Short mmCIF file of C-alpha atoms and ligand atoms in Angstrom, two decimals:
data_model
loop_
_atom_site.label_atom_id
_atom_site.label_comp_id
_atom_site.label_asym_id
_atom_site.label_seq_id
_atom_site.Cartn_x
_atom_site.Cartn_y
_atom_site.Cartn_z
CA UNK A 1 0.01 -0.01 -0.01
CA UNK A 2 1.35 3.47 -0.80
CA UNK A 3 0.61 6.43 1.48
CA UNK A 4 -2.20 7.67 -0.83
CA UNK A 5 -3.98 4.30 -1.24
CA UNK A 6 -6.87 3.50 0.97
CA UNK A 7 -6.29 0.70 3.54
CA UNK A 8 -8.39 -2.47 3.41
CA UNK A 9 -9.04 -2.51 7.19
CA UNK A 10 -12.70 -3.27 8.01
CA UNK A 11 -14.73 -0.19 8.81
CA UNK A 12 -15.60 0.37 12.47
CA UNK A 13 -18.40 2.34 14.23
CA UNK A 14 -20.86 1.65 11.45
CA UNK A 15 -18.66 3.21 8.76
CA UNK A 16 -19.08 6.78 7.41
CA UNK A 17 -22.82 6.93 8.43
CA UNK A 18 -22.06 5.73 11.95
CA UNK A 19 -19.27 8.25 12.44
CA UNK A 20 -21.43 11.05 11.00
CA UNK A 21 -23.97 10.25 13.70
CA UNK A 22 -21.26 10.10 16.41
CA UNK A 23 -19.81 13.48 15.36
CA UNK A 24 -23.16 15.03 16.37
CA UNK A 25 -24.22 12.61 19.12
CA UNK A 26 -21.03 12.78 21.23
CA UNK A 27 -20.96 16.57 21.72
CA UNK A 28 -24.79 16.59 22.02
CA UNK A 29 -24.66 13.96 24.81
CA UNK A 30 -21.95 15.89 26.65
CA UNK A 31 -24.05 19.09 26.65
CA UNK A 32 -27.13 17.17 27.60
CA UNK A 33 -25.34 15.74 30.61
CA UNK A 34 -23.96 19.14 31.65
CA UNK A 35 -27.48 20.64 31.47
CA UNK A 36 -29.25 17.72 33.10
CA UNK A 37 -26.87 17.73 36.10
CA UNK A 38 -27.82 21.26 36.99
CA UNK A 39 -31.50 20.89 36.24
CA UNK A 40 -34.03 20.13 38.99
CA UNK A 41 -35.29 16.75 37.76
CA UNK A 42 -31.77 15.66 36.60
CA UNK A 43 -33.19 13.13 34.14
CA UNK A 44 -30.83 11.17 31.94
CA UNK A 45 -33.49 9.98 29.55
CA UNK A 46 -35.47 13.19 28.96
CA UNK A 47 -34.98 16.11 26.59
CA UNK A 48 -33.35 19.14 28.23
CA UNK A 49 -35.94 21.60 29.59
CA UNK A 50 -34.35 24.36 27.44
CA UNK A 51 -31.63 24.75 24.89
CA UNK A 52 -28.93 27.23 25.84
CA UNK A 53 -28.45 30.17 23.52
CA UNK A 54 -25.15 31.07 21.92
CA UNK A 55 -24.59 33.78 24.54
CA UNK A 56 -24.61 31.11 27.21
CA UNK A 57 -22.28 28.83 25.32
CA UNK A 58 -19.76 31.20 23.76
CA UNK A 59 -17.35 33.15 25.91
CA UNK A 60 -13.96 34.38 24.73
CA UNK A 61 -12.84 34.17 28.42
CA UNK A 62 -13.62 30.47 28.50
CA UNK A 63 -11.59 29.97 25.31
CA UNK A 64 -8.74 32.00 26.84
CA UNK A 65 -8.89 29.97 30.06
CA UNK A 66 -8.78 26.74 28.06
CA UNK A 67 -5.70 27.92 26.15
CA UNK A 68 -3.96 29.03 29.33
CA UNK A 69 -4.68 25.53 30.77
CA UNK A 70 -3.34 23.84 27.63
CA UNK A 71 -0.25 26.15 27.68
CA UNK A 72 0.45 25.23 31.32
CA UNK A 73 0.17 21.48 30.61
CA UNK A 74 2.45 21.83 27.53
CA UNK A 75 5.01 23.65 29.66
CA UNK A 76 4.89 20.95 32.33
CA UNK A 77 5.21 18.22 29.65
CA UNK A 78 8.34 19.91 28.38
CA UNK A 79 10.05 20.02 31.78
CA UNK A 80 12.95 17.57 32.25
CA UNK A 81 11.54 14.09 32.83
CA UNK A 82 12.70 11.54 35.45
CA UNK A 83 12.76 8.96 32.65
CA UNK A 84 12.35 8.79 28.85
CA UNK A 85 10.58 5.56 27.79
CA UNK A 86 10.61 3.86 24.39
CA UNK A 87 7.33 2.90 22.74
CA UNK A 88 6.65 -0.36 20.93
CA UNK A 89 8.35 -1.03 17.58
CA UNK A 90 6.68 0.79 14.68
CA UNK A 91 6.12 -0.40 11.07
CA UNK A 92 9.44 1.06 9.97
CA UNK A 93 11.15 -0.71 12.90
CA UNK A 94 11.83 2.53 14.75
CA UNK A 95 10.69 3.27 18.31
CA UNK A 96 9.46 6.64 19.54
CA UNK A 97 10.58 8.14 22.84
CA UNK A 98 8.19 9.56 25.46
CA UNK A 99 8.90 11.65 28.57
CA UNK A 100 7.62 10.09 31.80
CA UNK A 101 6.74 13.13 33.90
CA UNK A 102 2.92 13.02 34.12
CA UNK A 103 2.76 12.54 37.88
CA UNK A 104 5.18 15.44 38.29
CA UNK A 105 2.84 17.52 36.14
CA UNK A 106 -0.13 16.61 38.42
CA UNK A 107 1.83 17.56 41.58
CA UNK A 108 3.14 20.84 40.07
CA UNK A 109 -0.39 21.72 38.85
CA UNK A 110 -1.71 21.08 42.36
CA UNK A 111 0.99 23.27 43.87
CA UNK A 112 0.32 26.07 41.40
CA UNK A 113 -3.47 25.84 42.04
CA UNK A 114 -2.87 25.84 45.80
CA UNK A 115 -0.76 28.94 45.43
CA UNK A 116 -3.36 30.51 43.16
CA UNK A 117 -6.22 29.84 45.54
CA UNK A 118 -4.19 31.19 48.47
CA UNK A 119 -3.82 34.53 46.63
CA UNK A 120 -7.49 34.66 45.68
CA UNK A 121 -7.86 32.58 42.48
CA UNK A 122 -11.62 31.88 42.39
CA UNK A 123 -11.49 28.10 41.68
CA UNK A 124 -15.04 27.84 43.08
CA UNK A 125 -16.26 29.93 40.15
CA UNK A 126 -15.28 27.18 37.65
CA UNK A 127 -18.57 25.19 37.97
CA UNK A 128 -20.39 28.26 36.62
CA UNK A 129 -18.16 28.28 33.58
CA UNK A 130 -18.45 24.57 32.64
CA UNK A 131 -20.93 25.17 29.77
CA UNK A 132 -18.81 27.80 27.87
CA UNK A 133 -15.62 25.89 28.70
CA UNK A 134 -17.06 22.69 27.20
CA UNK A 135 -18.15 24.68 24.14
CA UNK A 136 -14.65 26.21 23.67
CA UNK A 137 -13.07 22.76 24.06
CA UNK A 138 -15.48 21.18 21.57
CA UNK A 139 -14.78 23.93 19.03
CA UNK A 140 -11.04 23.55 19.50
CA UNK A 141 -11.34 19.75 19.14
CA UNK A 142 -13.01 20.15 15.73
CA UNK A 143 -10.37 22.58 14.49
CA UNK A 144 -7.47 20.63 15.94
CA UNK A 145 -8.78 17.35 14.34
CA UNK A 146 -8.99 19.17 10.97
CA UNK A 147 -5.39 20.31 11.30
CA UNK A 148 -4.29 16.77 12.21
CA UNK A 149 -6.19 15.44 9.16
CA UNK A 150 -4.38 17.93 6.92
CA UNK A 151 -1.03 17.14 8.52
CA UNK A 152 -1.57 13.43 7.77
CA UNK A 153 -2.03 14.15 4.06
CA UNK A 154 1.68 14.73 3.80
CA UNK A 155 2.77 12.03 6.24
CA UNK A 156 4.68 8.96 4.90
CA UNK A 157 2.78 5.66 4.63
CA UNK A 158 4.65 4.21 7.55
CA UNK A 159 3.24 6.89 9.81
CA UNK A 160 -0.37 6.08 9.09
CA UNK A 161 -2.71 4.18 11.45
CA UNK A 162 -4.12 0.89 10.24
CA UNK A 163 -7.75 2.00 10.72
CA UNK A 164 -8.13 5.64 9.71
CA UNK A 165 -7.20 5.47 6.02
CA UNK A 166 -10.33 4.23 4.32
CA UNK A 167 -10.37 7.00 1.72
CA UNK A 168 -13.63 8.43 3.15
CA UNK A 169 -12.70 11.88 4.52
CA UNK A 170 -15.31 12.00 7.24
CA UNK A 171 -14.53 8.51 8.53
CA UNK A 172 -10.78 9.21 8.49
CA UNK A 173 -11.30 12.55 10.18
CA UNK A 174 -13.15 10.76 13.01
CA UNK A 175 -10.77 7.78 13.44
CA UNK A 176 -7.54 9.68 12.77
CA UNK A 177 -5.19 9.07 9.88
CA UNK A 178 -1.78 9.46 11.50
CA UNK A 179 -0.79 7.07 14.28
CA UNK A 180 1.60 9.26 16.23
CA UNK A 181 1.38 12.88 15.00
CA UNK A 182 4.33 14.83 16.40
CA UNK A 183 5.85 18.31 16.12
CA UNK A 184 9.55 17.62 16.66
CA UNK A 185 9.54 15.36 19.70
CA UNK A 186 6.20 16.71 21.03
CA UNK A 187 3.68 13.81 20.71
CA UNK A 188 0.16 15.17 20.41
CA UNK A 189 -1.71 11.94 21.14
CA UNK A 190 0.37 10.92 24.19
CA UNK A 191 0.12 14.49 25.56
CA UNK A 192 -3.63 14.77 25.10
CA UNK A 193 -4.40 11.24 26.41
CA UNK A 194 -2.88 11.85 29.83
CA UNK A 195 -2.55 15.60 30.54
CA UNK A 196 -5.05 18.38 29.86
CA UNK A 197 -8.26 16.35 30.05
CA UNK A 198 -7.32 13.86 32.78
CA UNK A 199 -5.67 16.49 35.09
CA UNK A 200 -8.51 18.89 34.15
CA UNK A 201 -11.09 16.38 35.38
CA UNK A 202 -9.48 16.34 38.87
CA UNK A 203 -9.49 20.14 39.10
CA UNK A 204 -13.12 20.41 37.90
CA UNK A 205 -14.03 17.91 40.66
CA UNK A 206 -12.05 19.93 43.13
CA UNK A 207 -13.77 23.18 42.06
CA UNK A 208 -17.18 21.47 42.52
CA UNK A 209 -16.13 20.35 46.02
CA UNK A 210 -15.04 23.93 46.90
CA UNK A 211 -18.29 25.35 45.55
CA UNK A 212 -20.26 22.86 47.63
CA UNK A 213 -18.30 23.93 50.72
CA UNK A 214 -19.14 27.56 49.91
CA UNK A 215 -22.85 26.77 49.45
CA UNK A 216 -23.36 24.35 52.38
CA UNK A 217 -20.58 25.13 54.80
CA UNK A 218 -18.60 21.96 54.10
CA UNK A 219 -18.32 19.33 51.34
CA UNK A 220 -20.56 16.29 51.74
CA UNK A 221 -19.19 12.81 52.42
CA UNK A 222 -20.46 11.72 48.98
CA UNK A 223 -18.51 14.56 47.36
CA UNK A 224 -15.31 13.64 49.28
CA UNK A 225 -15.63 10.02 48.17
CA UNK A 226 -16.20 10.88 44.48
CA UNK A 227 -13.22 13.35 44.56
CA UNK A 228 -11.00 10.86 46.35
CA UNK A 229 -11.82 7.89 44.12
CA UNK A 230 -11.36 9.77 40.89
CA UNK A 231 -8.13 11.49 42.11
CA UNK A 232 -6.79 8.01 42.87
CA UNK A 233 -7.70 6.86 39.32
CA UNK A 234 -5.98 9.83 37.68
CA UNK A 235 -3.00 9.67 40.06
CA UNK A 236 -2.62 5.96 39.23
CA UNK A 237 -2.79 6.64 35.46
CA UNK A 238 0.00 9.23 35.76
CA UNK A 239 2.11 7.20 38.22
CA UNK A 240 2.00 4.23 35.81
CA UNK A 241 2.19 6.54 32.79
CA UNK A 242 4.57 4.26 30.87
CA UNK A 243 1.92 1.54 30.63
CA UNK A 244 -0.23 3.73 28.44
CA UNK A 245 2.32 3.09 25.71
CA UNK A 246 0.93 -0.37 25.25
CA UNK A 247 -2.80 0.59 25.12
CA UNK A 248 -4.84 0.25 21.94
CA UNK A 249 -5.08 4.03 21.64
CA UNK A 250 -1.32 4.51 21.40
CA UNK A 251 -0.39 1.40 19.36
CA UNK A 252 -3.40 1.03 17.05
CA UNK A 253 -5.77 4.00 16.83
CA UNK A 254 -4.96 7.10 14.80
CA UNK A 255 -5.28 10.51 16.39
CA UNK A 256 -8.52 11.93 15.01
CA UNK A 257 -11.73 13.55 16.34
CA UNK A 258 -12.65 10.49 18.41
CA UNK A 259 -9.59 10.67 20.61
CA UNK A 260 -9.10 14.45 20.40
CA UNK A 261 -12.62 15.16 21.59
CA UNK A 262 -12.51 12.18 23.93
CA UNK A 263 -9.37 13.32 25.61
CA UNK A 264 -9.90 17.10 25.72
CA UNK A 265 -13.68 17.43 26.20
CA UNK A 266 -15.41 14.14 26.95
CA UNK A 267 -13.16 13.08 29.86
CA UNK A 268 -13.15 16.32 31.89
CA UNK A 269 -16.80 17.30 31.31
CA UNK A 270 -18.59 13.94 31.40
CA UNK A 271 -16.35 12.00 33.80
CA UNK A 272 -16.92 14.76 36.41
CA UNK A 273 -20.69 14.15 36.12
CA UNK A 274 -21.06 12.56 39.61
CA UNK A 275 -19.49 15.63 41.30
CA UNK A 276 -21.60 17.95 39.14
CA UNK A 277 -24.76 16.05 40.11
CA UNK A 278 -23.83 16.14 43.81
CA UNK A 279 -23.34 19.95 43.78
CA UNK A 280 -26.92 20.53 42.60
CA UNK A 281 -28.51 17.44 44.23
CA UNK A 282 -26.95 16.77 47.64
CA UNK A 283 -27.31 13.16 48.75
CA UNK A 284 -27.22 11.84 52.29
CA UNK A 285 -24.62 9.11 52.83
CA UNK A 286 -24.13 7.27 56.09
CA UNK A 287 -20.76 5.99 57.33
CA UNK A 288 -21.52 2.25 56.99
CA UNK A 289 -22.61 2.69 53.34
CA UNK A 290 -19.56 4.92 52.64
CA UNK A 291 -17.29 2.12 54.05
CA UNK A 292 -19.00 -0.49 51.90
CA UNK A 293 -18.49 1.71 48.81
CA UNK A 294 -14.84 2.20 49.77
CA UNK A 295 -14.44 -1.58 49.98
CA UNK A 296 -15.99 -1.96 46.47
CA UNK A 297 -13.59 0.67 45.11
CA UNK A 298 -10.66 -1.09 46.79
CA UNK A 299 -11.65 -4.45 45.21
CA UNK A 300 -11.99 -2.81 41.80
CA UNK A 301 -8.65 -1.09 42.13
CA UNK A 302 -6.93 -4.25 43.33
CA UNK A 303 -8.12 -6.17 40.22
CA UNK A 304 -7.46 -3.21 37.80
CA UNK A 305 -3.94 -2.52 39.09
CA UNK A 306 -3.02 -6.21 39.57
CA UNK A 307 -4.10 -7.15 36.02
CA UNK A 308 -2.49 -4.12 34.31
CA UNK A 309 0.78 -4.45 36.24
CA UNK A 310 0.98 -8.16 35.68
CA UNK A 311 0.66 -7.79 31.90
CA UNK A 312 2.99 -4.83 31.72
CA UNK A 313 5.70 -6.57 33.78
CA UNK A 314 5.30 -9.72 31.62
CA UNK A 315 5.57 -7.78 28.38
CA UNK A 316 8.64 -5.85 29.62
CA UNK A 317 10.47 -8.77 31.21
CA UNK A 318 8.87 -12.24 31.11
CA UNK A 319 11.54 -13.59 33.50
CA UNK A 320 10.69 -11.07 36.23
CA UNK A 321 10.23 -13.22 39.41
CA UNK A 322 6.65 -11.87 39.92
CA UNK A 323 5.51 -13.35 36.52
CA UNK A 324 8.07 -16.02 35.67
CA UNK A 325 6.03 -18.81 37.31
CA UNK A 326 2.81 -18.07 35.35
CA UNK A 327 1.59 -20.45 32.74
CA UNK A 328 1.74 -19.14 29.14
CA UNK A 329 0.87 -20.11 25.56
CA UNK A 330 3.55 -19.56 22.88
CA UNK A 331 2.54 -17.68 19.68
CA UNK A 332 4.01 -17.62 16.21
CA UNK A 333 5.21 -14.01 16.79
CA UNK A 334 7.61 -15.12 19.53
CA UNK A 335 5.47 -13.39 22.17
CA UNK A 336 3.59 -15.49 24.74
CA UNK A 337 0.13 -15.08 26.17
CA UNK A 338 -0.50 -15.40 29.93
CA UNK A 339 -3.07 -18.05 30.72
CA UNK A 340 -2.84 -18.08 34.50
CA UNK A 341 -2.84 -15.34 37.16
CA UNK A 342 -5.24 -12.49 36.44
CA UNK A 343 -5.25 -13.22 32.70
CA UNK A 344 -6.32 -16.84 33.35
CA UNK A 345 -9.48 -15.69 35.21
CA UNK A 346 -11.06 -13.76 32.28
CA UNK A 347 -9.59 -12.42 29.05
CA UNK A 348 -9.91 -8.77 30.16
CA UNK A 349 -9.50 -8.68 33.95
CA UNK A 350 -8.40 -4.99 33.84
CA UNK A 351 -11.80 -4.08 32.32
CA UNK A 352 -13.57 -5.92 35.17
CA UNK A 353 -11.69 -3.95 37.80
CA UNK A 354 -12.32 -0.68 35.92
CA UNK A 355 -16.04 -1.46 35.78
CA UNK A 356 -16.25 -2.23 39.51
CA UNK A 357 -14.50 1.12 40.19
CA UNK A 358 -16.96 2.87 37.92
CA UNK A 359 -19.87 1.55 40.04
CA UNK A 360 -18.10 2.71 43.23
CA UNK A 361 -17.84 6.28 41.76
CA UNK A 362 -21.62 6.42 41.16
CA UNK A 363 -22.97 4.76 44.32
CA UNK A 364 -22.21 7.80 46.58
CA UNK A 365 -24.86 9.67 44.47
CA UNK A 366 -27.59 7.35 45.85
CA UNK A 367 -30.21 5.47 43.94
CA UNK A 368 -32.76 8.18 43.32
CA UNK A 369 -31.46 9.23 39.90
CA UNK A 370 -30.12 7.33 36.87
CA UNK A 371 -28.05 10.31 35.73
CA UNK A 372 -24.89 9.68 37.87
CA UNK A 373 -24.90 6.09 36.56
CA UNK A 374 -24.34 7.35 33.02
CA UNK A 375 -20.64 6.64 33.40
CA UNK A 376 -21.27 2.98 34.32
CA UNK A 377 -23.63 2.52 31.33
CA UNK A 378 -21.39 4.34 28.83
CA UNK A 379 -18.25 2.59 30.17
CA UNK A 380 -19.85 -0.86 29.89
CA UNK A 381 -20.76 -0.19 26.23
CA UNK A 382 -17.29 1.26 25.53
CA UNK A 383 -15.45 -1.70 27.08
CA UNK A 384 -17.61 -4.31 25.41
CA UNK A 385 -16.99 -2.64 22.08
CA UNK A 386 -13.30 -2.19 22.87
CA UNK A 387 -13.04 -5.81 23.91
CA UNK A 388 -14.47 -6.91 20.61
CA UNK A 389 -12.02 -4.68 18.63
CA UNK A 390 -9.06 -6.01 20.70
CA UNK A 391 -10.07 -9.60 20.26
CA UNK A 392 -10.27 -9.04 16.48
CA UNK A 393 -6.74 -7.55 16.51
CA UNK A 394 -5.37 -10.36 18.71
CA UNK A 395 -6.87 -13.01 16.43
CA UNK A 396 -5.13 -11.36 13.53
CA UNK A 397 -1.82 -11.07 15.43
CA UNK A 398 -1.79 -14.47 17.15
CA UNK A 399 -4.15 -16.70 15.07
CA UNK A 400 -4.42 -20.22 16.51
CA UNK A 401 -2.67 -19.32 19.75
CA UNK A 402 -5.42 -16.74 20.40
CA UNK A 403 -8.09 -19.37 19.64
CA UNK A 404 -6.39 -21.70 22.12
CA UNK A 405 -6.33 -18.89 24.72
CA UNK A 406 -10.06 -18.28 24.16
CA UNK A 407 -10.74 -22.02 24.70
CA UNK A 408 -8.66 -22.06 27.89
CA UNK A 409 -10.14 -18.77 29.22
CA UNK A 410 -13.74 -18.74 27.91
CA UNK A 411 -15.08 -15.66 29.67
CA UNK A 412 -14.28 -12.18 28.42
CA UNK A 413 -14.92 -9.75 31.29
CA UNK A 414 -17.10 -11.22 34.05
CA UNK A 415 -16.33 -14.81 35.12
CA UNK A 416 -19.20 -17.23 34.34
CA UNK A 417 -21.40 -14.39 32.98
CA UNK A 418 -19.73 -12.78 29.92
N1 NDP B 1 -11.56 5.10 31.86
C1 NDP B 1 -11.67 4.98 30.58
O1 NDP B 1 -12.38 5.74 29.91
C2 NDP B 1 -10.96 3.89 29.87
C3 NDP B 1 -10.13 3.05 30.50
N2 NDP B 1 -9.52 2.03 29.81
C4 NDP B 1 -8.59 1.17 30.57
O2 NDP B 1 -7.36 1.19 29.94
C5 NDP B 1 -6.65 0.02 30.18
C6 NDP B 1 -6.02 -0.47 28.89
O3 NDP B 1 -7.00 -0.99 28.05
P1 NDP B 1 -6.75 -1.51 26.55
O4 NDP B 1 -5.73 -0.68 25.84
O5 NDP B 1 -8.14 -1.55 25.92
O6 NDP B 1 -6.35 -2.99 26.63
P2 NDP B 1 -5.34 -3.90 27.46
O7 NDP B 1 -4.43 -3.11 28.32
O8 NDP B 1 -6.19 -4.96 28.07
O9 NDP B 1 -4.45 -4.46 26.30
C7 NDP B 1 -4.91 -5.41 25.40
C8 NDP B 1 -3.65 -6.08 24.88
O10 NDP B 1 -3.03 -6.88 25.86
C9 NDP B 1 -2.36 -7.99 25.31
N3 NDP B 1 -2.94 -9.17 25.91
C10 NDP B 1 -4.21 -9.59 25.85
N4 NDP B 1 -4.33 -10.77 26.51
C11 NDP B 1 -3.14 -11.12 26.94
C12 NDP B 1 -2.65 -12.22 27.68
N5 NDP B 1 -3.43 -13.21 28.09
N6 NDP B 1 -1.29 -12.23 28.00
C13 NDP B 1 -0.51 -11.24 27.56
N7 NDP B 1 -0.89 -10.19 26.85
C14 NDP B 1 -2.21 -10.13 26.59
C15 NDP B 1 -2.62 -7.91 23.81
O11 NDP B 1 -1.59 -7.10 23.22
P3 NDP B 1 -0.10 -7.61 22.94
O12 NDP B 1 -0.13 -9.10 22.94
O13 NDP B 1 0.31 -7.00 21.63
O14 NDP B 1 0.75 -7.08 24.10
C16 NDP B 1 -3.89 -7.08 23.73
O15 NDP B 1 -4.02 -6.39 22.49
C17 NDP B 1 -7.64 -0.99 30.78
O16 NDP B 1 -7.40 -1.07 32.16
C18 NDP B 1 -8.99 -0.32 30.56
O17 NDP B 1 -9.89 -0.67 31.58
C19 NDP B 1 -9.74 1.84 28.54
C20 NDP B 1 -10.59 2.66 27.85
C21 NDP B 1 -11.26 3.75 28.40
C1 LIG B 2 -15.60 10.05 22.89
C2 LIG B 2 -15.82 8.63 22.70
C3 LIG B 2 -16.99 8.11 23.40
C4 LIG B 2 -14.65 7.71 22.92
C5 LIG B 2 -13.49 8.33 23.62
C6 LIG B 2 -12.78 7.33 24.44
C7 LIG B 2 -11.78 8.02 25.33
C8 LIG B 2 -12.43 9.01 26.28
C9 LIG B 2 -11.04 6.89 26.09
C10 LIG B 2 -10.35 5.91 25.14
C11 LIG B 2 -9.29 5.31 26.00
C12 LIG B 2 -9.06 6.05 27.07
C13 LIG B 2 -8.18 5.77 28.16
C14 LIG B 2 -8.22 6.52 29.31
C15 LIG B 2 -9.11 7.73 29.42
C16 LIG B 2 -10.31 7.65 28.45
C17 LIG B 2 -9.86 7.34 27.03
C18 LIG B 2 -9.03 8.45 26.45
C19 LIG B 2 -7.20 6.35 30.46
C20 LIG B 2 -6.13 7.42 30.16
C21 LIG B 2 -7.87 6.57 31.77
C22 LIG B 2 -6.90 6.29 32.92
C23 LIG B 2 -6.43 4.79 32.87
O1 LIG B 2 -5.60 4.43 33.97
C24 LIG B 2 -5.71 4.50 31.54
C25 LIG B 2 -5.44 2.98 31.50
C26 LIG B 2 -4.35 5.17 31.50
C27 LIG B 2 -6.67 4.92 30.37
C28 LIG B 2 -6.14 4.61 28.98
C29 LIG B 2 -7.28 4.60 28.01
#
């Protein structure tokens, strides 16, 4: 295939029609959630009581704030890193290098915010700006994805992603044509996946907590739990930053609208939904229930971290004492597949842990509304779809060895259920 020929990869997401629908549905869903969280009835499955006018959505100050935030995160990304990691081997046999300083960026952002708040930075005013901020971020995501699409037109064939080169412009714009678009050594996809949106999510949550304290005298127990759980999730992602280099997003998916919008807008504005809901709909939560929810979160985290670390350690060094004793299946590629330990329980144990944690994030919001459970529903759909995509890729990569693995480990995500 030359760089200008369309790839033969099967179309995903329902092809051009499916992605056309998603281009509208994803931003529409995000705005629906933002509006529903602050509305009295807070209904997930009802049309919004009103549609905001342009004057409510558009604010040059929100755009400026978003760019200042991006600028800060770029500056922190460019600071000297404790380590520079190598990614997996690319089509042209080269490996890209990535700075490992995400956790440092989180801590420095927290210190700067703390300093800002101590000199009067009104962080508690952020919840009132979520709508125009989400609008500015969505607009930027569309423009940025167009620029990435144009950049990919002059990229060499070896730089293109397997999936985003169908020849249909809209489909390729959505999926992303180039695998690892870079400006010099600055990697756009790696930066966006872990920095502005993920760290932004934590600070939106914190702003909601501060606003609740201002309104009601102190933050509620439910708000503390949601903030603590999600901070742990983001802190974990940045602490184990290197392991993102082996995720499907980095090694397989191009960088197009799906990930640009997902990373910059969807994550901070929809993943903070539970905290948004709690600000406008305070929920009573007793200590025994809170402890039970903490236990659920701990179980989820134990499975998620155990499974991800086991696979990462095995991929990096199969003779590491912590994984050397595990049973494996050899494959024609020379790599082996784990068939005992976490990866012998189900084929995607990390998804199971992630889903249990998702439930623990929503339970502090009580059972009176479906809205705070949006994340659990969306995430289940995302992981089931992602699991199918990954299985397809593994079948292509490993052929009979993968079939053997599926026979030995028949359940995908939930033991004896699915
Ligand atoms: N919060 C969120 O919104 C989201 C979170 N996530 C989380 O991100 C994490 C990464 O997910 P994702 O990238 O989808 O997938 P995984 O980290 O599960 O990686 C899948 C890859 O692991 C390798 N693998 C699969 N089975 C085995 C085995 N038995 N032994 C050894 N290697 C195996 C294969 O790659 P190879 O053999 O080439 O190494 C496969 O392609 C997960 O924890 C997921 O829950 C994901 C999406 C969204
Ligand atoms: C907008 C669409 C519905 C789809 C967008 C999907 C993206 C929001 C997610 C795709 C994979 C992700 C990952 C994480 C965040 C969400 C997105 C970008 C992740 C960074 C969350 C923290 C985890 O610890 C992780 C394993 C590092 C995750 C990697 C995948």
